[in-house]
Amino acid sequence: MTRKIYVYALLFLGGTLFAQDDMKKDQTDASFRMGQSNYTAKPKNAWELGVHAGHFFIDGDVDRTIPGGYGLGLHLRKAIHYSFSIRADLFYGSATGLEPQRWTHASVGEPVGGGLIEKEYLPYANNADGWFPSHKTTQVYGVMQGVLNIGNILFHQKNNKWNWYWTLGVGLSSHKTKLDLLDGNNQPYLNLLTTSGYSEEKFNTKKGRGEIKDALNNIYDGTYETEGPKKAGIFRLGDDTNIHVMFTSSVGVSRKLSKRINLGIEHQVMATDNDYLDGIRFRSEDDLSADVDLEHYTNLRLAINLGNLDKVTEPLYWVNPLDATMNDIAELKARPVLDLTDSDSDGIIDMLDQEVETPAGAPVDTRGVALDSDGDGVADYKDKEPYSPIGYEIGKDGVANVKKCESCLTEADVFRMIDSRTAGFKNDCGKWFLPMIHFDLDKSRIKPEFYGHLHHVASVLKQCPSACVSVVGHTDVRNSNNYNNMLSYNRAQAAVDYLVTNYGIDRSRLKLMYGGEDAPMVGKSKTETEHYMNRRVEFRLCEPTDAEMQKPEGKGGNSGNTSGNSGSIFKGNKNSGY
């Protein structure tokens, strides 16, 4: 139970630390974006998983067989920062060796070679021809390596495609050395000096040593049946194991094939405090070999970057740490120099002016372009009619070609119609008359320009507390009768609600009535202006026959959220405010 609690506590602590790290990164990034910090947080970057394989051999007391050994393994690598990373590496390898120089047992008068003094070589006691050492060694290790890369700090390009690196590591290894010491009958090989054709002359030439090895390969059965000696007194994990400390060092170069994959070549040297990796301790007092055997591994490494590269960057050793700085410098250089020159003196500097040769005195908009208030294509400074009516052909001087229309309403006609409709609304109480208000197409929302009209109605009602006013809604002829009845009701209701809500008029003094399209001001209306005159609410003194009307059934119009002209009939230059 105690062990489980300990494990859960470690998991919780690890999760908390990672959460705090992410929180700190987010806070640092926010501070950097807001200009409160000079440095951004280290970006989240991918792990690298790789496999490797290559040639493995031992540089010791016995001539190595080339090619003859192999190695393979895998690694997991994580960048600590842009120049340094940690790599966990696992390896398995097998190497062989064959010595063209004979060795004799220490029991022979003057032993040749280093002398086969270990107990494993007792079968060759009193054998004057001796033995030509032959071994097969297998090696496994697990190490942690620090990797120093120097290929990604670049001043002249965005990212690197080649990466040079050097590693140094330490870990644990275990090896097993087997010797081809006995023949198929489990007896020592006899007459090797004669059958191998060995001579000092041959041994002293490359060709001769090759001939000796060829002869030995034909004599030996190729079975490595005898376990080699182990070094005494070396540090190992337990007396009965052969696991000991190993140091590694390597140099390599890798090439990025894509954002996710890279391929490298590397040469690694492995060292332990052990001279028995090839089964032989040393050669002779006159021909001393190294006091420890070294292992060499030349390999290709294929690696893949793990994770979603939309959320994490490539490993930092593939990222140029100067990239952001160089981009910032380039952006600063590309920014235009502030120039306050205003060539045409229109109040807009040339850097922002879209028309740098506007004539002197011509009114312009915020872009420095000459104003065209009525949008007729003729700038105001040369337009003889800056506010031409819409819907007409425009001449070269900006004047609308307005043809006389016998059936069209003039401004005087509109005033006469209003006067005639309001002539009967006068009352001795203050000699007042009541205005009317108009509405947009298919809308019942009161337009701001009629707030003054309603204020006048409210003022009259307050001056004449006994007065009763009928509020009558109307529409134009477009749409069905039922629809227009509801729309006219909604318009009258909007006017009544406005007076009651904003001025506190007693609702009982207002009679809500509607007429739909049945009582137009302009009969047989065709133009939009004529339709507009019919879309109205009238206010009049209550007549004996007036009565409150109930809400009709159905739907009709909406209050809307816009006032003024609809987008379909918009005309003018929006930069002029029209």
XYZ file of C-alpha atoms in Angstrom:
578
model
C 0.000 0.000 0.000
C 2.814 2.388 0.902
C 4.477 1.686 -2.444
C 1.276 2.561 -4.367
C 0.906 5.822 -2.477
C 4.516 6.670 -3.318
C 3.958 5.965 -7.047
C 0.759 8.062 -7.135
C 2.551 10.904 -5.385
C 5.344 10.844 -7.977
C 2.821 10.861 -10.836
C 0.939 13.773 -9.302
C 4.147 15.708 -8.682
C 5.318 15.080 -12.260
C 1.989 16.244 -13.709
C 2.055 19.338 -11.525
C 5.578 20.209 -12.632
C 4.672 19.819 -16.317
C 1.552 21.957 -15.815
C 3.607 24.636 -14.065
C 6.128 24.541 -16.896
C 3.383 25.027 -19.514
C 1.864 27.840 -17.440
C 5.237 29.557 -17.150
C 5.766 29.250 -20.925
C 2.338 30.774 -21.671
C 3.000 33.647 -19.268
C 6.429 34.298 -20.811
C 5.005 34.267 -24.347
C 2.247 36.687 -23.326
C 4.775 39.040 -21.733
C 6.946 38.908 -24.865
C 4.005 39.643 -27.199
C 2.998 42.594 -25.027
C 6.544 43.961 -25.028
C 6.996 43.361 -21.296
C 9.805 40.834 -21.786
C 12.869 40.839 -24.033
C 12.805 37.060 -24.491
C 10.222 34.535 -25.570
C 9.772 31.103 -23.989
C 11.576 28.087 -25.388
C 9.251 26.479 -27.948
C 7.854 23.015 -27.428
C 9.815 20.710 -29.710
C 9.554 17.125 -30.893
C 11.347 14.019 -29.630
C 13.499 12.088 -32.103
C 13.316 8.296 -32.424
C 16.012 6.605 -34.509
C 17.337 3.236 -35.610
C 20.948 2.547 -36.531
C 23.024 -0.227 -38.095
C 26.604 -0.551 -39.286
C 30.038 -2.145 -39.026
C 31.306 -3.154 -35.569
C 34.858 -4.321 -34.763
C 37.286 -4.594 -31.841
C 40.663 -2.895 -31.868
C 42.606 -5.127 -29.478
C 45.266 -7.833 -29.453
C 43.814 -9.980 -32.239
C 43.577 -8.882 -35.846
C 39.988 -7.848 -36.577
C 38.070 -9.353 -39.444
C 37.029 -6.644 -41.923
C 34.319 -6.828 -42.954
C 33.132 -9.273 -40.403
C 31.218 -7.600 -37.595
C 27.891 -5.836 -37.433
C 25.911 -3.729 -34.991
C 22.383 -2.381 -34.708
C 20.256 -0.503 -32.221
C 17.926 2.394 -31.599
C 17.992 5.761 -29.863
C 15.656 8.354 -28.358
C 16.818 11.970 -28.396
C 15.464 15.191 -26.847
C 16.814 18.720 -27.275
C 17.605 20.617 -24.071
C 18.298 23.791 -26.032
C 19.496 24.704 -29.510
C 23.055 23.357 -29.162
C 22.745 20.541 -26.647
C 20.558 17.451 -26.430
C 20.347 14.178 -24.512
C 20.287 10.816 -26.309
C 19.486 7.390 -24.846
C 21.143 4.707 -26.979
C 20.756 0.897 -27.056
C 23.149 -1.320 -29.022
C 23.802 -4.947 -29.940
C 26.854 -6.012 -31.945
C 28.925 -8.980 -32.952
C 32.610 -8.951 -34.044
C 35.183 -11.588 -34.956
C 38.973 -11.688 -35.101
C 41.739 -13.997 -36.322
C 45.413 -13.553 -35.402
C 48.087 -14.606 -37.993
C 50.744 -14.832 -35.230
C 50.918 -18.074 -33.213
C 50.756 -18.158 -29.419
C 52.133 -20.907 -27.192
C 51.267 -21.885 -23.657
C 53.332 -20.589 -20.774
C 54.417 -24.187 -20.034
C 56.482 -24.234 -23.242
C 60.076 -23.188 -22.579
C 59.974 -19.668 -24.040
C 56.351 -18.926 -24.944
C 55.624 -17.179 -28.206
C 53.199 -14.262 -28.198
C 52.038 -13.065 -24.841
C 51.872 -16.573 -23.486
C 48.623 -18.429 -23.002
C 48.627 -18.215 -19.256
C 44.878 -18.301 -18.470
C 43.229 -21.537 -17.456
C 41.120 -21.591 -20.633
C 44.312 -22.371 -22.621
C 45.420 -25.478 -20.673
C 44.649 -27.752 -23.666
C 47.698 -26.183 -25.350
C 50.128 -26.946 -22.504
C 53.232 -28.654 -23.903
C 52.003 -27.979 -27.503
C 55.035 -26.409 -29.169
C 53.112 -25.398 -32.324
C 50.729 -23.358 -30.223
C 47.456 -21.691 -31.335
C 46.476 -18.833 -33.592
C 43.862 -16.853 -31.595
C 40.352 -16.768 -33.094
C 37.360 -15.227 -31.296
C 33.760 -14.054 -31.680
C 32.538 -11.356 -29.317
C 28.980 -10.135 -28.796
C 28.336 -6.838 -27.055
C 25.206 -5.085 -25.695
C 25.008 -1.725 -23.979
C 22.679 0.999 -22.810
C 24.127 4.500 -22.448
C 23.063 8.091 -21.942
C 24.859 10.518 -24.219
C 25.157 14.268 -24.330
C 25.082 15.578 -27.904
C 26.674 18.885 -28.865
C 25.612 20.069 -32.337
C 27.115 23.002 -34.220
C 25.147 23.060 -37.469
C 22.045 25.099 -36.663
C 23.401 28.509 -35.608
C 23.201 30.280 -38.967
C 23.558 33.896 -40.027
C 22.965 33.531 -43.768
C 19.982 31.210 -44.180
C 16.758 30.331 -42.384
C 17.297 26.671 -41.473
C 20.080 24.115 -41.738
C 19.943 20.937 -43.802
C 23.194 19.490 -42.399
C 24.010 19.024 -38.728
C 27.472 18.237 -37.323
C 27.617 16.859 -33.820
C 29.820 15.268 -31.170
C 28.661 12.970 -28.366
C 30.025 11.831 -25.038
C 28.244 9.202 -22.973
C 28.376 6.727 -20.134
C 26.380 3.601 -19.406
C 26.502 -0.119 -18.761
C 27.627 -2.875 -21.109
C 27.938 -6.629 -21.149
C 29.954 -8.794 -23.523
C 30.539 -12.448 -24.179
C 33.712 -13.666 -25.886
C 33.876 -17.154 -27.381
C 37.038 -18.835 -28.730
C 37.562 -21.342 -31.531
C 40.061 -23.198 -29.359
C 39.203 -26.849 -30.086
C 38.404 -28.902 -33.151
C 35.287 -30.915 -33.881
C 36.461 -33.664 -31.529
C 36.834 -31.173 -28.706
C 40.616 -31.510 -28.931
C 43.256 -28.823 -29.480
C 44.337 -28.186 -33.044
C 47.658 -29.940 -33.862
C 50.502 -29.061 -36.208
C 49.107 -25.568 -36.847
C 52.595 -24.190 -37.499
C 53.048 -26.550 -40.425
C 49.503 -26.717 -41.816
C 49.050 -22.925 -41.768
C 52.297 -22.390 -43.718
C 53.427 -19.890 -41.055
C 56.854 -18.294 -41.370
C 58.420 -15.081 -40.157
C 58.771 -13.933 -43.734
C 55.061 -14.384 -44.427
C 54.052 -12.802 -41.149
C 56.009 -9.660 -41.989
C 54.066 -8.972 -45.202
C 50.399 -8.098 -45.738
C 50.064 -10.732 -48.439
C 51.713 -13.373 -46.263
C 49.440 -12.636 -43.311
C 46.453 -12.986 -45.652
C 47.699 -16.415 -46.797
C 48.145 -17.561 -43.207
C 44.591 -16.474 -42.322
C 43.157 -18.225 -45.398
C 44.877 -21.450 -44.370
C 43.613 -21.119 -40.785
C 40.029 -20.542 -41.961
C 40.258 -23.849 -43.822
C 41.634 -25.612 -40.722
C 39.375 -24.205 -38.003
C 35.850 -25.599 -37.787
C 34.307 -22.153 -37.208
C 32.678 -23.173 -33.944
C 33.426 -20.861 -31.046
C 32.934 -23.368 -28.286
C 35.147 -22.054 -25.477
C 34.178 -19.086 -23.326
C 36.995 -16.563 -23.121
C 38.611 -15.388 -19.883
C 37.176 -12.513 -17.856
C 39.256 -9.794 -16.348
C 39.567 -9.997 -12.586
C 39.261 -6.959 -10.363
C 37.214 -4.883 -12.823
C 34.161 -3.008 -11.559
C 30.992 -4.907 -12.436
C 27.435 -5.160 -11.140
C 27.769 -8.198 -8.911
C 30.538 -10.752 -8.873
C 28.609 -13.214 -11.006
C 27.766 -10.803 -13.804
C 29.757 -9.379 -16.656
C 28.026 -5.971 -16.626
C 30.413 -3.065 -16.261
C 30.753 0.634 -16.953
C 31.292 1.809 -20.530
C 32.222 5.214 -21.954
C 31.346 6.253 -25.490
C 32.352 9.066 -27.773
C 31.322 9.704 -31.365
C 31.253 12.240 -34.152
C 28.675 12.380 -36.907
C 26.852 14.361 -39.507
C 23.149 14.156 -40.370
C 21.131 15.399 -43.333
C 17.517 16.545 -43.071
C 15.425 14.771 -45.701
C 12.145 16.402 -44.658
C 10.660 18.243 -41.735
C 10.122 14.866 -40.031
C 12.951 12.564 -41.227
C 16.762 12.826 -41.211
C 19.583 10.446 -42.103
C 23.067 10.513 -40.567
C 26.401 8.732 -40.525
C 28.368 8.383 -37.307
C 31.543 6.772 -36.000
C 31.578 5.763 -32.343
C 34.337 4.533 -30.053
C 33.453 2.468 -26.959
C 35.880 2.011 -24.081
C 35.866 -0.127 -20.932
C 38.639 -0.994 -18.476
C 38.938 -4.439 -20.065
C 41.608 -6.142 -22.179
C 39.702 -9.397 -22.670
C 37.127 -8.352 -25.246
C 39.012 -10.423 -27.842
C 40.017 -13.160 -25.357
C 43.708 -12.107 -25.291
C 45.280 -9.812 -22.693
C 48.390 -8.634 -24.591
C 50.830 -9.983 -27.115
C 54.346 -10.003 -25.675
C 56.837 -7.886 -23.797
C 58.440 -7.031 -27.145
C 55.146 -6.525 -28.976
C 52.890 -4.795 -26.473
C 49.311 -4.069 -27.500
C 46.999 -1.576 -25.834
C 46.237 -2.264 -22.204
C 42.487 -2.090 -22.961
C 40.524 -3.158 -26.029
C 38.530 -0.498 -27.862
C 35.364 -1.109 -29.847
C 34.512 0.823 -33.001
C 31.087 1.209 -34.582
C 30.550 3.007 -37.916
C 26.837 3.285 -38.559
C 23.981 4.910 -40.441
C 21.159 6.446 -38.371
C 17.640 6.989 -39.677
C 15.586 9.185 -37.355
C 11.996 10.428 -37.267
C 10.584 13.405 -35.339
C 7.638 12.334 -33.198
C 4.444 14.236 -32.468
C 2.115 16.651 -34.239
C 4.377 19.174 -35.964
C 1.478 21.645 -36.070
C 1.677 21.850 -32.273
C 5.424 21.407 -31.708
C 8.473 22.520 -33.648
C 11.174 20.299 -35.063
C 13.833 19.333 -32.496
C 15.703 22.489 -31.553
C 18.953 21.251 -33.119
C 17.168 21.613 -36.490
C 15.907 25.127 -35.643
C 17.974 28.244 -36.193
C 17.833 30.253 -32.927
C 18.697 33.400 -34.887
C 15.711 33.044 -37.220
C 13.310 35.227 -35.205
C 15.986 37.867 -34.623
C 16.962 38.020 -38.297
C 13.280 38.241 -39.296
C 12.759 41.139 -36.887
C 15.805 42.933 -38.289
C 14.601 42.388 -41.867
C 11.134 43.656 -40.948
C 12.589 46.783 -39.382
C 14.693 47.419 -42.477
C 11.638 46.987 -44.703
C 9.554 49.529 -42.831
C 9.213 52.822 -44.748
C 10.918 55.900 -43.373
C 8.404 58.368 -41.976
C 7.990 61.117 -44.574
C 5.579 63.949 -43.751
C 5.684 65.497 -47.222
C 2.275 66.638 -48.537
C 2.906 67.505 -52.179
C -0.617 68.711 -52.993
C -1.196 70.426 -49.609
C -4.534 68.667 -49.114
C -3.794 67.720 -45.489
C -2.967 64.043 -46.313
C 0.742 63.146 -46.362
C 2.037 61.460 -49.521
C 2.635 58.158 -47.667
C -1.163 57.863 -47.183
C -2.409 59.955 -50.095
C -4.033 57.891 -52.863
C -4.224 60.962 -55.119
C -1.025 62.931 -54.659
C -1.820 65.561 -57.324
C -5.180 66.866 -56.121
C -5.728 70.479 -57.330
C -5.182 73.163 -54.709
C -8.286 73.935 -52.659
C -10.188 70.819 -53.756
C -12.010 69.118 -50.844
C -10.713 65.575 -50.248
C -11.647 62.556 -48.148
C -9.405 60.846 -45.584
C -7.537 59.042 -48.369
C -6.604 62.261 -50.129
C -9.007 61.581 -53.009
C -11.090 64.508 -54.294
C -14.644 64.351 -52.935
C -17.550 63.346 -55.160
C -20.459 63.902 -52.775
C -23.257 62.763 -55.094
C -21.261 59.886 -56.597
C -21.892 61.027 -60.178
C -18.265 60.600 -61.254
C -17.527 64.343 -61.273
C -15.389 65.578 -58.363
C -16.961 68.331 -56.244
C -14.327 70.929 -57.138
C -15.450 70.849 -60.787
C -19.072 69.718 -60.263
C -21.583 72.514 -60.996
C -24.184 70.493 -59.098
C -22.379 68.695 -56.194
C -25.633 67.169 -54.936
C -27.403 66.014 -58.077
C -30.692 64.095 -57.646
C -30.358 60.385 -58.138
C -31.711 58.389 -61.028
C -30.871 60.845 -63.828
C -28.249 61.057 -66.522
C -25.334 63.309 -65.544
C -23.628 65.706 -67.906
C -19.900 66.374 -68.143
C -20.221 69.294 -65.746
C -21.994 67.117 -63.134
C -25.492 68.525 -63.687
C -28.402 66.062 -63.750
C -30.473 65.983 -66.931
C -33.906 66.267 -65.266
C -36.793 65.990 -67.715
C -40.129 67.562 -66.852
C -42.603 64.970 -65.623
C -46.287 65.858 -65.774
C -47.292 63.092 -63.368
C -44.410 63.594 -60.909
C -44.866 65.273 -57.551
C -43.021 68.489 -56.841
C -42.033 69.822 -53.477
C -44.863 72.350 -53.677
C -47.325 69.503 -54.400
C -46.179 67.645 -51.265
C -46.600 70.738 -49.076
C -50.084 71.346 -50.487
C -51.119 67.740 -49.731
C -49.850 67.982 -46.168
C -51.615 71.304 -45.636
C -54.857 69.918 -46.977
C -54.679 66.842 -44.762
C -53.891 68.854 -41.646
C -56.272 71.732 -42.292
C -59.068 69.920 -40.486
C -56.958 69.039 -37.492
C -56.949 72.532 -35.988
C -58.516 73.224 -32.643
C -59.163 76.340 -30.645
C -56.899 74.974 -27.884
C -53.711 76.792 -28.856
C -54.661 76.885 -32.586
C -52.581 73.775 -33.097
C -52.314 71.184 -35.830
C -50.955 67.617 -35.662
C -48.221 66.369 -38.036
C -47.792 62.903 -39.524
C -44.800 60.574 -39.570
C -43.514 58.283 -42.327
C -41.853 54.840 -42.365
C -39.352 52.813 -44.349
C -40.530 50.029 -46.619
C -42.002 47.095 -44.650
C -40.889 48.643 -41.340
C -42.751 49.860 -38.273
C -39.766 51.345 -36.480
C -40.027 55.081 -35.809
C -37.286 56.949 -37.660
C -35.198 59.383 -35.557
C -36.040 62.295 -37.857
C -39.660 62.107 -36.661
C -38.920 62.277 -32.945
C -39.577 66.057 -33.152
C -42.989 65.463 -34.713
C -43.976 63.157 -31.856
C -42.646 65.656 -29.351
C -45.004 68.231 -30.879
C -47.972 65.822 -30.576
C -47.100 65.145 -26.927
C -46.773 68.889 -26.218
C -50.245 69.576 -27.643
C -51.780 66.742 -25.609
C -50.224 68.151 -22.459
C -51.445 71.697 -23.245
C -54.944 70.389 -23.923
C -55.588 67.768 -21.218
C -59.124 67.121 -22.420
C -58.137 66.445 -25.997
C -58.445 62.960 -27.518
C -56.280 62.013 -30.490
C -56.820 59.244 -33.028
C -53.596 57.562 -34.188
C -54.192 56.030 -37.649
C -51.664 53.817 -39.435
C -51.381 53.414 -43.233
C -49.267 51.515 -45.807
C -48.506 51.654 -49.502
C -50.168 49.247 -51.924
C -47.362 46.683 -52.064
C -48.280 43.353 -50.417
C -51.630 41.763 -49.528
C -54.502 43.468 -47.701
C -54.176 41.264 -44.611
C -50.446 41.867 -44.453
C -50.858 45.612 -44.845
C -53.574 45.766 -42.195
C -51.193 44.187 -39.700
C -48.346 46.441 -40.821
C -50.450 49.599 -40.433
C -51.587 48.424 -36.999
C -47.954 47.891 -35.942
C -47.027 51.398 -37.095
C -49.873 52.996 -35.129
C -48.995 50.863 -32.109
C -45.340 52.017 -32.308
C -46.455 55.682 -32.269
C -48.828 55.117 -29.317
C -46.163 53.241 -27.341
C -43.658 56.036 -27.994
C -45.987 58.727 -26.669
C -46.983 56.714 -23.611
C -43.465 55.536 -22.759
C -41.515 58.734 -23.388
C -44.044 61.423 -22.416
C -46.398 59.692 -20.003
C -49.516 60.347 -22.103
C -52.587 58.552 -20.743
C -53.251 55.603 -23.030
C -57.012 56.205 -22.849
C -56.575 59.547 -24.668
C -55.186 57.779 -27.730
C -57.375 55.734 -30.073
C -55.383 53.254 -32.138
C -56.767 52.804 -35.637
C -55.444 51.468 -38.926
C -56.439 51.584 -42.583
C -53.870 49.433 -44.381
C -53.588 50.514 -47.999
C -57.191 51.779 -48.281
C -56.592 55.540 -47.728
C -53.495 56.590 -49.716
C -52.321 60.184 -49.818
C -51.110 59.623 -53.391
C -53.423 57.538 -55.495
C -52.019 55.179 -58.119
C -48.525 55.635 -56.677
C -45.662 54.392 -58.848
C -42.429 56.010 -57.709
C -40.656 55.313 -54.461
C -41.311 58.891 -53.304
C -45.040 58.407 -53.792
C -44.995 55.088 -51.933
C -43.066 56.766 -49.126
C -45.764 59.407 -48.702
C -48.384 56.658 -48.251
C -46.388 54.795 -45.558
C -47.490 56.983 -42.618
C -49.222 57.418 -39.292
C -51.651 60.359 -39.024
C -52.722 62.137 -35.825
C -56.153 63.875 -35.716
C -58.688 65.055 -33.189
C -60.983 62.215 -32.245
C -64.238 62.205 -34.168
C -67.518 60.816 -32.772
C -67.254 57.803 -35.055
C -63.623 56.978 -34.110
C -63.152 53.877 -31.975
C -60.231 51.758 -30.780
C -59.538 48.961 -33.295
C -58.514 45.460 -32.300
C -55.305 43.901 -33.526
C -55.843 42.098 -36.851
C -54.791 38.503 -37.418
C -51.645 37.518 -39.286
C -48.220 39.017 -39.755
C -47.118 42.298 -41.192
C -43.710 43.978 -41.288
C -41.128 44.267 -38.545
C -39.668 46.950 -36.354
C -36.259 46.668 -38.040
C -32.940 47.940 -36.677
C -32.036 50.396 -39.383
C -33.360 53.743 -40.379
C -33.037 55.824 -43.496
C -32.760 54.459 -47.015
C -32.338 50.746 -47.547
C -29.205 49.357 -49.135
C -30.977 48.614 -52.400
C -31.442 52.330 -53.222
C -28.227 53.675 -51.690
C -26.618 56.341 -53.787
C -23.620 58.528 -53.108
C -20.009 58.479 -51.926
C -19.639 56.712 -48.579
C -16.371 58.561 -47.939
C -18.286 61.837 -48.062
C -20.716 60.673 -45.407
C -23.609 59.924 -47.842
